[in-house]
Amino acid sequence: MPDATTKPQLHVLLAGPRGFCAGVDRAIKIVEEAIRQYGAPVYVRHEIVHNRFVVESLERQGAVFVEELDEIPDNGKPVVFSAHGVPKSIPSEAERRKMFYLDATCPLVSKVHREAEHHHARGRHILMIGHDHHPEVIGTMGQLPDGCVTLVEDEAQARLVQPPAGQPLAFITQTTLSVDDTAEMVRILTQRFPDIAAPAKEDICYATTNRQAAVKEIAPRADLMIVVGAPNSSNSLRLVEVAQRAGVARSIMVQRGRDLDLALLEGVRTVGVTAGASAPEVLVEEVLNRLREGYNLRTEEVVVAEEKVIFKLPAALTQPAA
C-alpha cells in the first residue's frame, strides 16, 4: 500500500445535504425509544428504512423485523410500522388483535395519504406517479378501496393511461422520485387531462429534492459519483440516475466502504460522494476511509441547502402513561 508521500491526490466533492432525513431519523428513534421503554423484543413490520446497516444495528439492540403481523406472537410487545407507510388494513388488523403499535410513517408520506383521502372524498379518481411494489406506493394506494388509484410508473404509461371515463381526476406522487422525471410525467398528464387536480404542495419531499440538487451541482465537476445507499432504496437509486444525467462520466452505488473497488478510481481526479436519505453518515466515513487507503484526499463540501426539519416522536413515547 502506498504511503502518504507517494499516494496520488484525489479531490472529493461532498454533497450537502446527504444522508439521513428527518423522517428516517424519526423512524429509527421510534424503534430505539420503544426498546428503551418497553424492553426487547420490539417488532418492526418491514425494514424500518431501506438500509441493512441500520436494520442490523437495531437488531442488535433488540428489534425483530417481520414482513407481516401474523409472524408476531400475542405477547403485548410493541410493533412499529416502517417509515414508508402501510395500507389501512395493517393498523386495522393490529387493532383487531389488540396489538400496541407505533406508526413510524414519515409525516411527509402521511401527507400524501391524506391527499389521497381528500381527493377520494371529492369523487376523484387518482393517478399515482410511483414505482410498482415499492412499500410507500403499496401503503399509499392501500389508503383507499381497490380500483380508486391507478399507478403511473413512467412517461410511456403517462401517455397511455386510461382512467375511468367521466370521473374527475387528481394526481399524487411517491415522495422519493426523480424530480425531473416526475415533472415530465406531470406535464404529460396535465396536457392530456387539463382539469386534473394537483397537490397543493409538491409531494416529492424536501430531502429527495435537496439531495438531487446537490448531486446536480457536483456531477459536472466530477469524474465519478459515489452514492452510499442500498439497492432497494428508491431515493438512493434516483441519485445514481440523476448524477448520470447531470454529466458525470460514471455513477455507482456502494453500501459500505469495503464494497468500493479502488480500481474504479483509475484515472479519476475528482470524485463526488453523497448518500441516500436512509444511509447514516458513518457509512460515508467508511467510504472516505476506503478512498484514503489509496489517495491523499482534498475534500470540499458542496452545500445547496440547509436542513433544519425535525419531526416529533409519537405521543405514546413522549408522554407518561395514564
CSV table of C-alpha atoms in Angstrom, one decimal:
chain,number,residue,atom,x,y,z
A,1,MET,CA,0.0,0.0,0.0
A,2,PRO,CA,1.4,3.4,-0.9
A,3,ASP,CA,2.5,5.7,1.9
A,4,ALA,CA,1.2,9.3,2.3
A,5,THR,CA,4.1,10.7,0.3
A,6,THR,CA,3.5,8.5,-2.8
A,7,LYS,CA,-0.3,8.4,-2.8
A,8,PRO,CA,-1.9,10.4,-5.6
A,9,GLN,CA,-4.1,13.4,-4.9
A,10,LEU,CA,-7.9,12.9,-5.1
A,11,HIS,CA,-10.4,15.8,-4.9
A,12,VAL,CA,-13.6,14.8,-3.1
A,13,LEU,CA,-16.7,16.8,-3.5
A,14,LEU,CA,-19.0,16.0,-0.5
A,15,ALA,CA,-22.7,16.6,-1.2
A,16,GLY,CA,-24.7,18.6,1.2
A,17,PRO,CA,-27.3,17.7,2.2
A,18,ARG,CA,-26.7,14.0,2.2
A,19,GLY,CA,-27.7,11.0,4.3
A,20,PHE,CA,-30.4,10.8,6.9
A,21,CYS,CA,-33.5,12.9,6.5
A,22,ALA,CA,-35.9,13.9,9.3
A,23,GLY,CA,-38.4,11.1,8.5
A,24,VAL,CA,-35.7,8.4,8.7
A,25,ASP,CA,-34.2,9.9,11.8
A,26,ARG,CA,-37.6,9.9,13.5
A,27,ALA,CA,-38.4,6.3,12.5
A,28,ILE,CA,-35.1,4.9,13.9
A,29,LYS,CA,-35.6,6.9,17.1
A,30,ILE,CA,-39.1,5.4,17.5
A,31,VAL,CA,-37.6,1.9,17.4
A,32,GLU,CA,-34.8,2.7,19.8
A,33,GLU,CA,-37.1,4.5,22.2
A,34,ALA,CA,-39.6,1.7,22.1
A,35,ILE,CA,-36.8,-0.8,23.0
A,36,ARG,CA,-35.6,1.5,25.8
A,37,GLN,CA,-39.1,2.0,27.3
A,38,TYR,CA,-40.6,-1.4,26.7
A,39,GLY,CA,-37.6,-3.7,26.5
A,40,ALA,CA,-36.7,-6.2,23.8
A,41,PRO,CA,-38.1,-7.5,21.7
A,42,VAL,CA,-39.8,-4.7,19.7
A,43,TYR,CA,-41.2,-6.0,16.4
A,44,VAL,CA,-40.9,-4.0,13.2
A,45,ARG,CA,-43.0,-4.7,10.2
A,46,HIS,CA,-40.8,-4.4,7.1
A,47,GLU,CA,-37.3,-2.8,7.2
A,48,ILE,CA,-37.8,0.4,9.2
A,49,VAL,CA,-35.8,2.2,6.5
A,50,HIS,CA,-34.0,0.7,3.4
A,51,ASN,CA,-30.5,0.2,4.8
A,52,ARG,CA,-29.1,-3.1,6.1
A,53,PHE,CA,-26.6,-1.4,8.4
A,54,VAL,CA,-29.4,0.4,10.2
A,55,VAL,CA,-31.5,-2.7,10.3
A,56,GLU,CA,-28.7,-4.8,11.7
A,57,SER,CA,-27.8,-2.2,14.3
A,58,LEU,CA,-31.4,-2.2,15.5
A,59,GLU,CA,-31.5,-6.0,15.6
A,60,ARG,CA,-28.5,-5.9,17.9
A,61,GLN,CA,-30.5,-3.6,20.2
A,62,GLY,CA,-33.5,-5.9,20.3
A,63,ALA,CA,-35.6,-5.2,17.3
A,64,VAL,CA,-37.2,-8.1,15.4
A,65,PHE,CA,-38.1,-7.5,11.8
A,66,VAL,CA,-41.0,-9.3,10.2
A,67,GLU,CA,-42.8,-8.9,6.9
A,68,GLU,CA,-46.4,-9.5,8.2
A,69,LEU,CA,-48.2,-9.2,11.5
A,70,ASP,CA,-49.1,-12.9,11.6
A,71,GLU,CA,-45.4,-13.5,12.4
A,72,ILE,CA,-45.7,-11.7,15.7
A,73,PRO,CA,-46.8,-13.5,18.8
A,74,ASP,CA,-49.6,-12.1,21.0
A,75,ASN,CA,-47.2,-11.1,23.8
A,76,GLY,CA,-48.1,-7.5,24.3
A,77,LYS,CA,-44.8,-6.2,22.9
A,78,PRO,CA,-44.9,-3.1,20.6
A,79,VAL,CA,-44.9,-3.4,16.8
A,80,VAL,CA,-43.6,-0.5,14.7
A,81,PHE,CA,-44.7,0.3,11.2
A,82,SER,CA,-41.9,1.4,8.9
A,83,ALA,CA,-41.2,4.9,7.6
A,84,HIS,CA,-42.6,4.0,4.2
A,85,GLY,CA,-46.2,3.8,5.5
A,86,VAL,CA,-48.7,0.9,5.4
A,87,PRO,CA,-52.1,0.2,3.9
A,88,LYS,CA,-55.1,0.9,6.2
A,89,SER,CA,-55.6,-2.9,6.6
A,90,ILE,CA,-52.4,-3.2,8.7
A,91,PRO,CA,-53.4,-1.0,11.6
A,92,SER,CA,-56.9,-2.4,11.4
A,93,GLU,CA,-55.5,-5.9,11.8
A,94,ALA,CA,-53.3,-4.7,14.7
A,95,GLU,CA,-56.3,-3.2,16.4
A,96,ARG,CA,-58.4,-6.4,15.9
A,97,ARG,CA,-55.6,-8.3,17.6
A,98,LYS,CA,-55.3,-5.7,20.3
A,99,MET,CA,-51.7,-5.0,19.5
A,100,PHE,CA,-49.8,-2.0,20.8
A,101,TYR,CA,-48.5,-0.4,17.6
A,102,LEU,CA,-46.4,2.7,16.9
A,103,ASP,CA,-46.6,4.3,13.4
A,104,ALA,CA,-43.2,5.4,12.2
A,105,THR,CA,-44.6,6.5,8.8
A,106,CYS,CA,-42.8,9.7,7.6
A,107,PRO,CA,-45.1,12.7,8.1
A,108,LEU,CA,-44.5,13.7,4.5
A,109,VAL,CA,-45.7,10.3,3.4
A,110,SER,CA,-48.7,10.6,5.7
A,111,LYS,CA,-49.4,14.0,4.0
A,112,VAL,CA,-49.8,12.1,0.7
A,113,HIS,CA,-52.1,9.6,2.4
A,114,ARG,CA,-54.3,12.5,3.5
A,115,GLU,CA,-54.3,14.0,0.0
A,116,ALA,CA,-55.5,10.7,-1.4
A,117,GLU,CA,-58.3,10.5,1.0
A,118,HIS,CA,-59.2,14.2,0.3
A,119,HIS,CA,-59.4,13.5,-3.5
A,120,HIS,CA,-61.4,10.3,-2.9
A,121,ALA,CA,-63.9,12.1,-0.7
A,122,ARG,CA,-64.5,14.5,-3.6
A,123,GLY,CA,-65.2,11.8,-6.1
A,124,ARG,CA,-61.9,12.0,-8.0
A,125,HIS,CA,-60.0,9.1,-9.4
A,126,ILE,CA,-56.4,9.3,-8.5
A,127,LEU,CA,-53.3,8.7,-10.7
A,128,MET,CA,-50.3,7.9,-8.5
A,129,ILE,CA,-46.9,8.5,-10.0
A,130,GLY,CA,-44.6,6.0,-8.4
A,131,HIS,CA,-42.8,2.6,-8.6
A,132,ASP,CA,-44.8,-0.6,-8.5
A,133,HIS,CA,-44.2,-2.9,-5.5
A,134,HIS,CA,-42.4,-0.1,-3.5
A,135,PRO,CA,-43.7,-0.2,0.1
A,136,GLU,CA,-44.5,3.5,0.0
A,137,VAL,CA,-46.7,3.0,-3.1
A,138,ILE,CA,-48.4,0.0,-1.6
A,139,GLY,CA,-49.1,1.9,1.6
A,140,THR,CA,-50.5,5.0,-0.2
A,141,MET,CA,-52.7,3.0,-2.6
A,142,GLY,CA,-53.8,0.9,0.3
A,143,GLN,CA,-55.4,4.0,2.0
A,144,LEU,CA,-58.4,3.6,-0.4
A,145,PRO,CA,-60.5,0.8,-1.8
A,146,ASP,CA,-59.2,-1.2,-4.7
A,147,GLY,CA,-59.6,0.5,-8.1
A,148,CYS,CA,-59.6,4.0,-6.8
A,149,VAL,CA,-56.0,4.7,-7.6
A,150,THR,CA,-54.2,3.9,-10.9
A,151,LEU,CA,-50.4,3.7,-10.8
A,152,VAL,CA,-48.3,5.5,-13.4
A,153,GLU,CA,-44.7,4.4,-13.5
A,154,ASP,CA,-43.1,6.2,-16.4
A,155,GLU,CA,-43.6,8.6,-19.3
A,156,ALA,CA,-44.9,5.9,-21.6
A,157,GLN,CA,-47.6,5.0,-19.1
A,158,ALA,CA,-48.5,8.7,-18.6
A,159,ARG,CA,-49.2,8.9,-22.3
A,160,LEU,CA,-51.3,5.7,-22.4
A,161,VAL,CA,-53.1,5.6,-19.1
A,162,GLN,CA,-56.9,5.5,-19.5
A,163,PRO,CA,-58.6,6.5,-16.2
A,164,PRO,CA,-62.3,5.8,-15.7
A,165,ALA,CA,-64.4,7.9,-18.2
A,166,GLY,CA,-66.4,10.8,-16.9
A,167,GLN,CA,-64.8,10.9,-13.4
A,168,PRO,CA,-62.7,13.9,-12.3
A,169,LEU,CA,-59.0,13.2,-11.8
A,170,ALA,CA,-56.2,14.1,-9.4
A,171,PHE,CA,-52.6,13.0,-9.2
A,172,ILE,CA,-50.3,12.3,-6.3
A,173,THR,CA,-46.7,11.1,-6.2
A,174,GLN,CA,-44.3,8.9,-4.3
A,175,THR,CA,-42.0,11.1,-2.2
A,176,THR,CA,-38.7,9.7,-3.4
A,177,LEU,CA,-38.9,10.1,-7.1
A,178,SER,CA,-36.6,11.8,-9.6
A,179,VAL,CA,-37.7,15.4,-9.6
A,180,ASP,CA,-37.1,15.8,-13.4
A,181,ASP,CA,-38.8,12.5,-14.4
A,182,THR,CA,-41.8,13.4,-12.3
A,183,ALA,CA,-42.0,16.9,-13.7
A,184,GLU,CA,-42.2,15.4,-17.2
A,185,MET,CA,-44.9,12.9,-16.3
A,186,VAL,CA,-46.9,15.6,-14.6
A,187,ARG,CA,-46.5,17.7,-17.8
A,188,ILE,CA,-47.8,14.8,-19.9
A,189,LEU,CA,-50.8,14.2,-17.6
A,190,THR,CA,-51.8,17.8,-17.3
A,191,GLN,CA,-51.6,18.2,-21.1
A,192,ARG,CA,-53.8,15.1,-21.6
A,193,PHE,CA,-56.1,16.0,-18.7
A,194,PRO,CA,-56.2,19.8,-18.2
A,195,ASP,CA,-58.6,19.7,-15.3
A,196,ILE,CA,-56.6,17.2,-13.2
A,197,ALA,CA,-56.2,18.3,-9.6
A,198,ALA,CA,-52.6,18.7,-8.4
A,199,PRO,CA,-51.2,18.6,-4.9
A,200,ALA,CA,-51.3,21.9,-3.0
A,201,LYS,CA,-47.6,21.4,-2.3
A,202,GLU,CA,-45.3,19.1,-4.2
A,203,ASP,CA,-45.4,15.5,-2.9
A,204,ILE,CA,-41.7,14.8,-3.6
A,205,CYS,CA,-40.1,15.5,-0.2
A,206,TYR,CA,-37.6,18.3,0.6
A,207,ALA,CA,-34.9,15.7,1.4
A,208,THR,CA,-35.2,14.0,-2.0
A,209,THR,CA,-35.2,17.3,-3.8
A,210,ASN,CA,-32.2,18.7,-1.9
A,211,ARG,CA,-30.1,15.6,-2.3
A,212,GLN,CA,-30.8,15.5,-6.1
A,213,ALA,CA,-30.0,19.2,-6.3
A,214,ALA,CA,-26.6,18.7,-4.6
A,215,VAL,CA,-25.8,15.8,-7.0
A,216,LYS,CA,-26.7,18.0,-10.0
A,217,GLU,CA,-24.3,20.7,-8.7
A,218,ILE,CA,-21.4,18.2,-8.2
A,219,ALA,CA,-21.8,15.9,-11.3
A,220,PRO,CA,-20.4,18.3,-14.0
A,221,ARG,CA,-17.3,18.7,-11.9
A,222,ALA,CA,-16.7,15.0,-11.1
A,223,ASP,CA,-15.2,12.1,-13.0
A,224,LEU,CA,-17.0,9.6,-10.7
A,225,MET,CA,-20.0,9.9,-8.4
A,226,ILE,CA,-20.3,7.5,-5.4
A,227,VAL,CA,-23.7,7.2,-3.9
A,228,VAL,CA,-23.8,5.5,-0.5
A,229,GLY,CA,-27.1,3.6,-0.3
A,230,ALA,CA,-29.0,0.4,-0.7
A,231,PRO,CA,-30.2,-1.2,-3.9
A,232,ASN,CA,-33.8,-1.3,-2.6
A,233,SER,CA,-33.7,2.4,-1.6
A,234,SER,CA,-35.7,4.4,-4.2
A,235,ASN,CA,-34.1,7.8,-3.3
A,236,SER,CA,-30.6,6.3,-3.5
A,237,LEU,CA,-31.2,4.7,-6.9
A,238,ARG,CA,-32.5,8.1,-8.1
A,239,LEU,CA,-29.3,9.8,-7.0
A,240,VAL,CA,-27.3,7.4,-9.2
A,241,GLU,CA,-29.5,8.2,-12.2
A,242,VAL,CA,-29.6,12.0,-11.5
A,243,ALA,CA,-25.7,12.1,-11.5
A,244,GLN,CA,-25.5,10.3,-14.8
A,245,ARG,CA,-27.9,12.6,-16.4
A,246,ALA,CA,-26.2,15.7,-14.9
A,247,GLY,CA,-23.0,14.9,-16.7
A,248,VAL,CA,-20.7,12.7,-14.6
A,249,ALA,CA,-18.8,10.1,-16.6
A,250,ARG,CA,-19.7,7.2,-14.2
A,251,SER,CA,-22.1,6.9,-11.2
A,252,ILE,CA,-22.0,4.0,-8.8
A,253,MET,CA,-23.7,2.9,-5.6
A,254,VAL,CA,-22.0,1.2,-2.7
A,255,GLN,CA,-23.5,0.0,0.6
A,256,ARG,CA,-20.3,0.1,2.6
A,257,GLY,CA,-16.7,1.3,2.3
A,258,ARG,CA,-15.5,-2.2,1.9
A,259,ASP,CA,-17.7,-2.6,-1.2
A,260,LEU,CA,-15.7,0.1,-3.1
A,261,ASP,CA,-13.3,-1.2,-5.6
A,262,LEU,CA,-10.4,1.3,-5.8
A,263,ALA,CA,-9.7,0.1,-9.3
A,264,LEU,CA,-12.7,2.1,-10.4
A,265,LEU,CA,-10.7,5.2,-9.4
A,266,GLU,CA,-8.1,4.7,-12.0
A,267,GLY,CA,-7.8,7.9,-14.0
A,268,VAL,CA,-10.2,9.7,-11.7
A,269,ARG,CA,-9.0,13.1,-10.3
A,270,THR,CA,-12.3,14.3,-8.8
A,271,VAL,CA,-15.0,12.2,-7.1
A,272,GLY,CA,-18.4,13.2,-5.8
A,273,VAL,CA,-19.7,11.5,-2.7
A,274,THR,CA,-23.3,11.6,-1.5
A,275,ALA,CA,-25.6,9.3,0.5
A,276,GLY,CA,-29.3,8.4,0.2
A,277,ALA,CA,-31.7,9.6,2.9
A,278,SER,CA,-31.6,6.2,4.7
A,279,ALA,CA,-27.8,5.9,4.8
A,280,PRO,CA,-26.1,7.1,8.0
A,281,GLU,CA,-23.1,9.3,8.0
A,282,VAL,CA,-20.9,6.6,9.4
A,283,LEU,CA,-21.1,4.8,6.1
A,284,VAL,CA,-20.0,7.9,4.2
A,285,GLU,CA,-17.0,8.0,6.6
A,286,GLU,CA,-16.3,4.3,5.7
A,287,VAL,CA,-16.2,5.3,2.0
A,288,LEU,CA,-13.9,8.2,2.7
A,289,ASN,CA,-11.6,6.0,4.7
A,290,ARG,CA,-11.6,3.4,1.9
A,291,LEU,CA,-10.5,6.2,-0.5
A,292,ARG,CA,-7.7,7.2,1.9
A,293,GLU,CA,-6.2,3.8,1.5
A,294,GLY,CA,-5.1,4.7,-1.9
A,295,TYR,CA,-5.2,8.5,-2.1
A,296,ASN,CA,-4.5,11.7,-0.3
A,297,LEU,CA,-7.9,13.4,-0.1
A,298,ARG,CA,-8.7,17.1,-0.6
A,299,THR,CA,-12.3,17.4,0.5
A,300,GLU,CA,-14.7,20.2,-0.5
A,301,GLU,CA,-18.3,20.5,0.8
A,302,VAL,CA,-20.8,21.4,-1.9
A,303,VAL,CA,-23.9,22.6,0.1
A,304,VAL,CA,-27.0,23.6,-1.8
A,305,ALA,CA,-29.4,23.7,1.2
A,306,GLU,CA,-29.5,23.7,5.0
A,307,GLU,CA,-32.0,21.3,6.5
A,308,LYS,CA,-33.5,22.0,9.9
A,309,VAL,CA,-36.6,19.8,9.8
A,310,ILE,CA,-37.4,17.8,12.9
A,311,PHE,CA,-40.4,15.5,13.3
A,312,LYS,CA,-41.7,14.8,16.8
A,313,LEU,CA,-42.0,11.2,18.2
A,314,PRO,CA,-45.4,9.7,18.8
A,315,ALA,CA,-47.1,10.8,22.0
A,316,ALA,CA,-47.0,7.2,23.2
A,317,LEU,CA,-43.2,7.5,23.5
A,318,THR,CA,-43.1,11.0,25.0
A,319,GLN,CA,-46.0,11.3,27.4
A,320,PRO,CA,-46.3,9.4,30.7
A,321,ALA,CA,-48.7,6.5,30.7
A,322,ALA,CA,-52.1,7.4,32.1
